[in-house]
PDB file of C-alpha atoms in Angstrom:
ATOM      1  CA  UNK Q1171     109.802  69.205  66.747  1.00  0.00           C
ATOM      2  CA  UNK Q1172     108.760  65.725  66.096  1.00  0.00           C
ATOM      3  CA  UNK Q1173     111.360  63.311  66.989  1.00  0.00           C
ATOM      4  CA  UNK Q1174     111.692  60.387  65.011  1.00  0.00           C
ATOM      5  CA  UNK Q1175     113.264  56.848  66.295  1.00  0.00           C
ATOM      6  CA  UNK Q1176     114.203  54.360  64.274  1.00  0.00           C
ATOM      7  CA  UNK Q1177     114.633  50.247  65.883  1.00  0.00           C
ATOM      8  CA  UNK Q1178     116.608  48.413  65.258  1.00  0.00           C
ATOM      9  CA  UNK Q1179     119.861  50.473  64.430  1.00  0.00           C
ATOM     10  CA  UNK Q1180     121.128  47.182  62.346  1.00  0.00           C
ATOM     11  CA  UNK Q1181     119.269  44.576  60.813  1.00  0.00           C
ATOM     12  CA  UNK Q1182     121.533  41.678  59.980  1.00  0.00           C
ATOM     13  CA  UNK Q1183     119.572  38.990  57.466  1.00  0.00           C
ATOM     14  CA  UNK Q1184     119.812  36.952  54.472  1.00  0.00           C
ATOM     15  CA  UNK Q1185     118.746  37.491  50.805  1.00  0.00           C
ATOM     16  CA  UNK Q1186     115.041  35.736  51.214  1.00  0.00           C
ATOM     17  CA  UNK Q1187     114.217  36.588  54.624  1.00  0.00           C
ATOM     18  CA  UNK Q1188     111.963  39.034  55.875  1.00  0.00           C
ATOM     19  CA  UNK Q1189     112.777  42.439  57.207  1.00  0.00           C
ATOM     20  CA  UNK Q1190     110.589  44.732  59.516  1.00  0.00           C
ATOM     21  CA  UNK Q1191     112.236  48.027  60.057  1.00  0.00           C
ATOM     22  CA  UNK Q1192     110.356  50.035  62.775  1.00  0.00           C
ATOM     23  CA  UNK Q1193     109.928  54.244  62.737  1.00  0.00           C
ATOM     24  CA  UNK Q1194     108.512  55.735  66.311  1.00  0.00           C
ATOM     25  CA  UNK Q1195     107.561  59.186  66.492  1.00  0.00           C
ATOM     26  CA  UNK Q1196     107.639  61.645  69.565  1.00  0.00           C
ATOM     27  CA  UNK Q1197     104.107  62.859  68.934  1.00  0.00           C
ATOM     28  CA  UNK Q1198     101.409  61.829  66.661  1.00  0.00           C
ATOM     29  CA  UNK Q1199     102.114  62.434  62.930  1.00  0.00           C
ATOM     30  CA  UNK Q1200      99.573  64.218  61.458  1.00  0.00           C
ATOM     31  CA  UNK Q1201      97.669  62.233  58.569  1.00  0.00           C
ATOM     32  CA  UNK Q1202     100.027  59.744  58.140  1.00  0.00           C
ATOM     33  CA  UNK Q1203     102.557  61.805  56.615  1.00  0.00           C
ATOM     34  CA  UNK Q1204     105.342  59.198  57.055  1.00  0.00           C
ATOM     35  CA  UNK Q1205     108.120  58.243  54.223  1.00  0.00           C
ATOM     36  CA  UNK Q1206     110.362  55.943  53.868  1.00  0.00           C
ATOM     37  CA  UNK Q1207     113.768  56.326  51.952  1.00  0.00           C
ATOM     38  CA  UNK Q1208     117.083  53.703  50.604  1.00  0.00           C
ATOM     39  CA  UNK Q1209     120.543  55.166  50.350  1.00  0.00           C
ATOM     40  CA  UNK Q1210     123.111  53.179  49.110  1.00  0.00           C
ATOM     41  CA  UNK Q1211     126.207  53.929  49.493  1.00  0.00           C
ATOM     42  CA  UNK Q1212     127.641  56.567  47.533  1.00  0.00           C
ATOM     43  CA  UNK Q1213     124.323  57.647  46.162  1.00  0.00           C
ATOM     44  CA  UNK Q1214     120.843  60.133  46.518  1.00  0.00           C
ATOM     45  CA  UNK Q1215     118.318  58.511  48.854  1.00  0.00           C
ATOM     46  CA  UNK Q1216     115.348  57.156  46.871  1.00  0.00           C
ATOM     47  CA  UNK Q1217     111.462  57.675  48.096  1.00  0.00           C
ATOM     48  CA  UNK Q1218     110.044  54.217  48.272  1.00  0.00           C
ATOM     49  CA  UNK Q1219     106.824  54.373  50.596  1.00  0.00           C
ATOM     50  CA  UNK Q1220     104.861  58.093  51.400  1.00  0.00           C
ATOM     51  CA  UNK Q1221     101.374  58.456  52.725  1.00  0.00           C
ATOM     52  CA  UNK Q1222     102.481  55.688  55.589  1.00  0.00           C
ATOM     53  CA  UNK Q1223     101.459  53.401  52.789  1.00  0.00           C
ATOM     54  CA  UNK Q1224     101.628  54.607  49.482  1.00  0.00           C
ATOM     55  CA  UNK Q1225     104.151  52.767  46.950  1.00  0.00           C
ATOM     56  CA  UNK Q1226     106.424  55.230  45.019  1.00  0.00           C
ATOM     57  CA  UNK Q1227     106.535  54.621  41.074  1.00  0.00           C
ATOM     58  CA  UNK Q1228     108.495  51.861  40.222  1.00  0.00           C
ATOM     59  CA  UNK Q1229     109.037  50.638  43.793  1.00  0.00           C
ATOM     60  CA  UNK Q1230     108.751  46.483  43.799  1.00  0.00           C
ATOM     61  CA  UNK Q1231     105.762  45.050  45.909  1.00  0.00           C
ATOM     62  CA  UNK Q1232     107.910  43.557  48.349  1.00  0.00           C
ATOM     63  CA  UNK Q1233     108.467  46.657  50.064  1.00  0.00           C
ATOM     64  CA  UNK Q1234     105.132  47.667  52.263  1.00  0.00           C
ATOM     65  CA  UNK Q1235     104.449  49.899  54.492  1.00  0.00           C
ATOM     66  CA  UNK Q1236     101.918  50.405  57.315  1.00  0.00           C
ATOM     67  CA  UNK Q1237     101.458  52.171  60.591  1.00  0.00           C
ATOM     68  CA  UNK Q1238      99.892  55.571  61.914  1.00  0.00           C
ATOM     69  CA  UNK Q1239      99.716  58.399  64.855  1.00  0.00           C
ATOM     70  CA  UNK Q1240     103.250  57.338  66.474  1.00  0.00           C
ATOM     71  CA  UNK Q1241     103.942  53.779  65.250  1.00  0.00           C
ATOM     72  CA  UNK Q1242     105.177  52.987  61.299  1.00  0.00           C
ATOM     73  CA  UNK Q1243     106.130  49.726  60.416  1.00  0.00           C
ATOM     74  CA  UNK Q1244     108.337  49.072  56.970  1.00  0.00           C
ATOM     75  CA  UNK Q1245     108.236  45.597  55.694  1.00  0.00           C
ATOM     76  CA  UNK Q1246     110.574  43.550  53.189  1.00  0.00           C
ATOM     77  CA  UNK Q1247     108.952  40.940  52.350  1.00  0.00           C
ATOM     78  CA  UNK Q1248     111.820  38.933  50.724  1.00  0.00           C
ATOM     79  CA  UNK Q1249     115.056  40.559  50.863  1.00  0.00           C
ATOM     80  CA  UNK Q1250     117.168  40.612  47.307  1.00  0.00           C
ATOM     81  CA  UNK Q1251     121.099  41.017  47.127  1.00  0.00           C
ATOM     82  CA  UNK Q1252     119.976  44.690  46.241  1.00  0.00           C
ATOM     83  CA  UNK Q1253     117.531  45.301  48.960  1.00  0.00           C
ATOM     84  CA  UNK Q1254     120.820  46.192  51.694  1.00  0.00           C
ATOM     85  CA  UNK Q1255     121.395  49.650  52.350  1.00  0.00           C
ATOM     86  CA  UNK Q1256     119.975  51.823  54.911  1.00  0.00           C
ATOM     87  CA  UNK Q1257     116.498  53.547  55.582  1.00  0.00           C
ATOM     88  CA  UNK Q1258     114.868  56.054  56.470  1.00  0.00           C
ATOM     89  CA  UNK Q1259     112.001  57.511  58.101  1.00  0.00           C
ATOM     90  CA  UNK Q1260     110.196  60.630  57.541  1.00  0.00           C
ATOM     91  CA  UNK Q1261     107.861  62.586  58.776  1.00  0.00           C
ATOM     92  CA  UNK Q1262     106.110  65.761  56.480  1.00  0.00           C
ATOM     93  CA  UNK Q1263     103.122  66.647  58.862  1.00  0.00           C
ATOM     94  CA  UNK Q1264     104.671  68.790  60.733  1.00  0.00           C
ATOM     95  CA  UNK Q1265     107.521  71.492  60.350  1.00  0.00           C
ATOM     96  CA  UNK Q1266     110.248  71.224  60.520  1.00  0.00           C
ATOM     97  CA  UNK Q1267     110.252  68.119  58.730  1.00  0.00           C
ATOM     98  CA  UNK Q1268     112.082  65.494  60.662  1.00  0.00           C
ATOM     99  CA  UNK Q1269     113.782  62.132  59.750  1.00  0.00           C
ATOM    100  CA  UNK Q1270     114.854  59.240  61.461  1.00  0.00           C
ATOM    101  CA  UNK Q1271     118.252  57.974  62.352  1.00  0.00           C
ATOM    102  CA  UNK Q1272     118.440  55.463  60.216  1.00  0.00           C
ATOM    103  CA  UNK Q1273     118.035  52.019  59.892  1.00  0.00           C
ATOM    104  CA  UNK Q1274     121.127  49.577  57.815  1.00  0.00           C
ATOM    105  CA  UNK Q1275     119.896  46.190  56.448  1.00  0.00           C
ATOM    106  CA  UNK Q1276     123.253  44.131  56.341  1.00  0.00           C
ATOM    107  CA  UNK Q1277     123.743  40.709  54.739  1.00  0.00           C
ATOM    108  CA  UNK Q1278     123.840  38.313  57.836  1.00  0.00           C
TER     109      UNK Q1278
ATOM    110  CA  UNK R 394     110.011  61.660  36.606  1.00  0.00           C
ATOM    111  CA  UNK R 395     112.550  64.664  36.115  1.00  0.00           C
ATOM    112  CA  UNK R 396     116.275  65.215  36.947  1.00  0.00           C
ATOM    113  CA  UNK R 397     118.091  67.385  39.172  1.00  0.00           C
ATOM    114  CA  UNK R 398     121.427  68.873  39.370  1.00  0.00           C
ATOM    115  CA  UNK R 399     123.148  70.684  41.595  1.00  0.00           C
ATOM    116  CA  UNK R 400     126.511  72.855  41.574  1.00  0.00           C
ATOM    117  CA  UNK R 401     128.496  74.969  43.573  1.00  0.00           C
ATOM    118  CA  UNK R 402     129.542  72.846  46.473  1.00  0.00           C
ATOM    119  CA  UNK R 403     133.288  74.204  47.731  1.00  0.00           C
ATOM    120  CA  UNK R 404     135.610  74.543  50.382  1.00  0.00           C
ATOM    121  CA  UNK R 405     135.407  77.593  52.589  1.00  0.00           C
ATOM    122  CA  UNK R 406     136.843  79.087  55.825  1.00  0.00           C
ATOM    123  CA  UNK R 407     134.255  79.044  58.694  1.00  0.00           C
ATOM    124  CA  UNK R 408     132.807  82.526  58.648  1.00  0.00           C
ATOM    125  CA  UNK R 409     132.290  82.629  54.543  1.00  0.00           C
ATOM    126  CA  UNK R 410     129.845  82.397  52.493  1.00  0.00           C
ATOM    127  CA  UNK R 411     128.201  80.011  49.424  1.00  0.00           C
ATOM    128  CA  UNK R 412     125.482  79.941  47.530  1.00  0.00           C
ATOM    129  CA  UNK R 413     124.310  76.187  45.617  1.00  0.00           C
ATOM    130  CA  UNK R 414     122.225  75.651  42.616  1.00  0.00           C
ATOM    131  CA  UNK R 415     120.008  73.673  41.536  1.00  0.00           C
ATOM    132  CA  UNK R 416     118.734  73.279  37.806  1.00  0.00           C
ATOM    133  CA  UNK R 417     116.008  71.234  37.303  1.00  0.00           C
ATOM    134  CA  UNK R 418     114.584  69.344  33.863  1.00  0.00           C
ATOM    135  CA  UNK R 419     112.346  67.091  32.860  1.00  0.00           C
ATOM    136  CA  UNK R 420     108.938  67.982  34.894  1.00  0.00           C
ATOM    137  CA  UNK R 421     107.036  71.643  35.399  1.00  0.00           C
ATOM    138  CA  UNK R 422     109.366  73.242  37.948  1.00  0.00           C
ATOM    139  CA  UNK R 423     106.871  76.033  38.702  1.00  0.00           C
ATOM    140  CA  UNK R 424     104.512  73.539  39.932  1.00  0.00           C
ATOM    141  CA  UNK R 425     106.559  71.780  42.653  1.00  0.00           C
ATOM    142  CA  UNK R 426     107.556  73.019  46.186  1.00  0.00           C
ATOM    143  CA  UNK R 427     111.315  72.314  46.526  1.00  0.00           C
ATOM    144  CA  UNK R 428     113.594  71.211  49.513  1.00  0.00           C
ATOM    145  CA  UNK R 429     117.167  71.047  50.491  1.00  0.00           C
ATOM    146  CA  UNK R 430     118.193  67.966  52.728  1.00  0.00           C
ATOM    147  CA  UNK R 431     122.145  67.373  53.837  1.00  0.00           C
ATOM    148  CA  UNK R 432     123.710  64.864  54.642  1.00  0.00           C
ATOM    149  CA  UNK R 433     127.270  65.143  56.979  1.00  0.00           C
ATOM    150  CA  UNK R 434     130.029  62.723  56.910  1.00  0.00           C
ATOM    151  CA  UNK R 435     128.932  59.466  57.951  1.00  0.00           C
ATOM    152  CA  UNK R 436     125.519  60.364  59.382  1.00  0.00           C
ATOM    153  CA  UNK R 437     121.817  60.329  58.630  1.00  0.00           C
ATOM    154  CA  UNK R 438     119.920  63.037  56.515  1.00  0.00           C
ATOM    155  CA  UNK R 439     119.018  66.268  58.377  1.00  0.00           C
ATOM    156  CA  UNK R 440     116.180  68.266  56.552  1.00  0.00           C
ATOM    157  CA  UNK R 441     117.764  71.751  56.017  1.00  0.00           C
ATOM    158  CA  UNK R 442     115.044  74.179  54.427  1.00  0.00           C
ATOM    159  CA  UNK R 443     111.948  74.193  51.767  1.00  0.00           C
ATOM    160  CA  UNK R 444     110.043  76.532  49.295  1.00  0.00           C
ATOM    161  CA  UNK R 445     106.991  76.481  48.333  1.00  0.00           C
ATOM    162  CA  UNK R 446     106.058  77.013  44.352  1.00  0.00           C
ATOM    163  CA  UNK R 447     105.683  80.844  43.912  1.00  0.00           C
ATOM    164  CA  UNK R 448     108.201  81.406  46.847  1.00  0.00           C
ATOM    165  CA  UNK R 449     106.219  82.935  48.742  1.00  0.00           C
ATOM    166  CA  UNK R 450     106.653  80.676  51.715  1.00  0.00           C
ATOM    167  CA  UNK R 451     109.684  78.859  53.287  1.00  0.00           C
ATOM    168  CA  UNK R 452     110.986  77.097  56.493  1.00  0.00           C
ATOM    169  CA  UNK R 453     114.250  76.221  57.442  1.00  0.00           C
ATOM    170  CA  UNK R 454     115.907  73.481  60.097  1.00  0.00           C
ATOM    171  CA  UNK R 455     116.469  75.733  63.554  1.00  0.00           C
ATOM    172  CA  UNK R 456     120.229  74.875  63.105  1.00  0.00           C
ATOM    173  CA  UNK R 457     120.283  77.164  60.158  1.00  0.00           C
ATOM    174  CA  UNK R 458     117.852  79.524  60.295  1.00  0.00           C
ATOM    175  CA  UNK R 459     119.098  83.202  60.367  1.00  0.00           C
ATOM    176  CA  UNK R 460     122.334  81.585  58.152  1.00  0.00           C
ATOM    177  CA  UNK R 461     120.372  80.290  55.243  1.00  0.00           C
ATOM    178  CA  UNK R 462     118.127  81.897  52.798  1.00  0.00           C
ATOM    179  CA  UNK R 463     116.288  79.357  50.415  1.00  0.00           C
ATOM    180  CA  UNK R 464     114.741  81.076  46.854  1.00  0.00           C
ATOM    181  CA  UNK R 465     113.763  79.912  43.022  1.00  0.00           C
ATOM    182  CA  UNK R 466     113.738  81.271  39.677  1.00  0.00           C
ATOM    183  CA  UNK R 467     110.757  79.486  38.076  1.00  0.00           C
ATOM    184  CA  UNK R 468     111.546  81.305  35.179  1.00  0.00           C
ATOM    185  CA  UNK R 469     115.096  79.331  34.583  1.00  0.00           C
ATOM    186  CA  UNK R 470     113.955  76.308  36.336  1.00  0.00           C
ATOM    187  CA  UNK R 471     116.727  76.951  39.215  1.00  0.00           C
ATOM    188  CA  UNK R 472     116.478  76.266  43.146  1.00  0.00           C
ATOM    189  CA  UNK R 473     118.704  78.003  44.898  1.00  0.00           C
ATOM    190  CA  UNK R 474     120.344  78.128  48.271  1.00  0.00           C
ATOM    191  CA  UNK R 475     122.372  80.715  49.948  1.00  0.00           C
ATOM    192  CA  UNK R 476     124.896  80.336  53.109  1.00  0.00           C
ATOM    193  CA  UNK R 477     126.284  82.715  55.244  1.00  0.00           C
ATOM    194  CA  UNK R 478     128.170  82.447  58.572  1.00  0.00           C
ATOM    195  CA  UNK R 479     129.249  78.873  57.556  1.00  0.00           C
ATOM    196  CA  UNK R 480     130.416  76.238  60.638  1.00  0.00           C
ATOM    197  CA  UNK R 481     132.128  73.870  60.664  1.00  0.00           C
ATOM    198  CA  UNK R 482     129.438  71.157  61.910  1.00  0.00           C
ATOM    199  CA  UNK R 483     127.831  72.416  58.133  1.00  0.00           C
ATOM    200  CA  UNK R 484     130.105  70.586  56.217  1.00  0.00           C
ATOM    201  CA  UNK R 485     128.244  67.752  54.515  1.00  0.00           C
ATOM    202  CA  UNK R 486     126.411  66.657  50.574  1.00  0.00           C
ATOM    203  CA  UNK R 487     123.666  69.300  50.313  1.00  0.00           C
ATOM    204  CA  UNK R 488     120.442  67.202  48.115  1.00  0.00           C
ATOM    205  CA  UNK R 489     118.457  68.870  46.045  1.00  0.00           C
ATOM    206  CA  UNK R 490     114.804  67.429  45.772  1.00  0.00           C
ATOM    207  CA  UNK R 491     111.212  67.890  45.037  1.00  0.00           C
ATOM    208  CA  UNK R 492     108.314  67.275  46.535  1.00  0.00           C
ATOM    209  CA  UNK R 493     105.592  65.640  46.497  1.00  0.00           C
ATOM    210  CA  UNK R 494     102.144  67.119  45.448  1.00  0.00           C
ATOM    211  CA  UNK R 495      98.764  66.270  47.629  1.00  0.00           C
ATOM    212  CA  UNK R 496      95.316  66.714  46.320  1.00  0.00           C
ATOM    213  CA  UNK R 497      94.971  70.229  47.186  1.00  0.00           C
ATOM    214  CA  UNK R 498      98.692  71.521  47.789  1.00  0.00           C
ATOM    215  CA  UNK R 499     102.552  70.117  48.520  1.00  0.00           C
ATOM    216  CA  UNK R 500     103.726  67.394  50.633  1.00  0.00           C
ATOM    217  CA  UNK R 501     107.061  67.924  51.665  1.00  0.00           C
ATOM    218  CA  UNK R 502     108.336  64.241  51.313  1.00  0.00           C
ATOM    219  CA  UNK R 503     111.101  64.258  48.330  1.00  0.00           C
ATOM    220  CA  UNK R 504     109.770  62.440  45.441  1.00  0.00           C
ATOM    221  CA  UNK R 505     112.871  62.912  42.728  1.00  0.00           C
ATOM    222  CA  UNK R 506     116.554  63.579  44.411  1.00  0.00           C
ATOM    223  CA  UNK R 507     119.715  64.981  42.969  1.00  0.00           C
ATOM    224  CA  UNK R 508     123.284  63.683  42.836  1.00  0.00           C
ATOM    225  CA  UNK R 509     124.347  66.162  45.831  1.00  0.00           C
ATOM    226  CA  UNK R 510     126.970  69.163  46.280  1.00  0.00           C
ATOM    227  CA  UNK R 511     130.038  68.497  48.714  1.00  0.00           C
ATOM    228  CA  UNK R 512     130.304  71.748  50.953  1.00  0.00           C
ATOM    229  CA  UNK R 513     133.415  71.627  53.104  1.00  0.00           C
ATOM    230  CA  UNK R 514     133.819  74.212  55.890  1.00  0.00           C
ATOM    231  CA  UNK R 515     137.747  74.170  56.864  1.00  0.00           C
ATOM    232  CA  UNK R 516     140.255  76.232  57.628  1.00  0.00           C
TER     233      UNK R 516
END
């Protein structure tokens, strides 16, 4: 099983500022099959990055992501009121399909 | 983009037994591989099982396989998922989602999400 770990386990920032949420895997993942998620409390998690890379319909450009084999990187690039929750990793190379802890943006 | 609902999220004494839905609208179920992801009290999502589009093949989390049995009805657009021998550490929201399609098959990230079913295992 491929053992994702997510860094830092809090972000604390303000609206504006940049954010760079990290996602480490135990083993390589194979071709880039990495996704990122944003729950909010109270609600479904939401895809907003797959492919490592790939934007999901309707996600804003300030949210990028990059990385592959063990190291994933998502990026903020300016944070909006609406932008804190918590994320998540994800890896779909391998099964069984793994996520990450979790990573909460809070307002600073 | 599609919807998803699910139902049949209840209380029940360790040892029983449920079985959720999931009805899907809005897209071509019978195209789509499906998954179940839960989420506990307080803590992160755990990946619990998937099916591919005919059915034909599934996988499950180790920490329920033998316990849960994942199937579809393409036919009335329905995911289903049945629990036996139900723990306590299975209480959580149970997601209903689909995946995501790849050039030449499924990709099991979860492209469209449901509003969850709360499963509470209590005596």
């Amino acid at each position: 099983e491929i053992v994702l770990t997510q860094f830092p386990g809090t972000l604390s920032l303000s609206p504006g500022e940049r954010a760079t949420l990290s996602c480490r895997a135990s083993q390589s993942v194979s071709s880039s099959y990495l996704a990122w998620y944003q729950q909010k409390p109270g609600q479904a998690p939401r895809l907003l990055v797959y492919g490592a890379s790939s934007r999901a319909t309707g996600i804003p450009d300030r949210f990028s992501g990059s990385g592959s084999g063990t190291d994933f990187t998502l990026t903020i690039s300016r944070l909006e009121p609406e932008d804190f929750a918590v994320y998540y990793c994800q890896q779909y190379g391998n099964s069984p399909r793994t996520f990450g802890q979790g990573t909460k943006v809070e307002i600073k | 983009e599609g919807q998803l609902l699910e139902s049949g999220g209840d209380l029940v004494q360790p040892g029983g037994s449920l079985r959720l839905s999931c009805g899907a609208s809005g897209f071509t179920f019978s195209n789509y591989a499906m998954i179940w992801v839960r989420q506990a009290p307080g803590k992160g999502l755990e990946w619990v099982s998937g099916i591919s589009v005919t059915g034909a093949k599934t996988d499950f989390a180790d920490s329920v396989k033998g316990r849960f049995t994942i199937s579809r009805v393409n036919s009335k657009n329905t995911l289903y998922l049945q629990m036996i021998s139900l723990r306590a550490e299975d209480t959580a929201v149970y997601y209903c989602a689909k995946a995501g399609m790849g050039l030449v098959g499924p990709l099991y990230y979860m492209d469209v999400w449901g509003k969850g079913t709360t499963v509470t295992v209590s005596s």
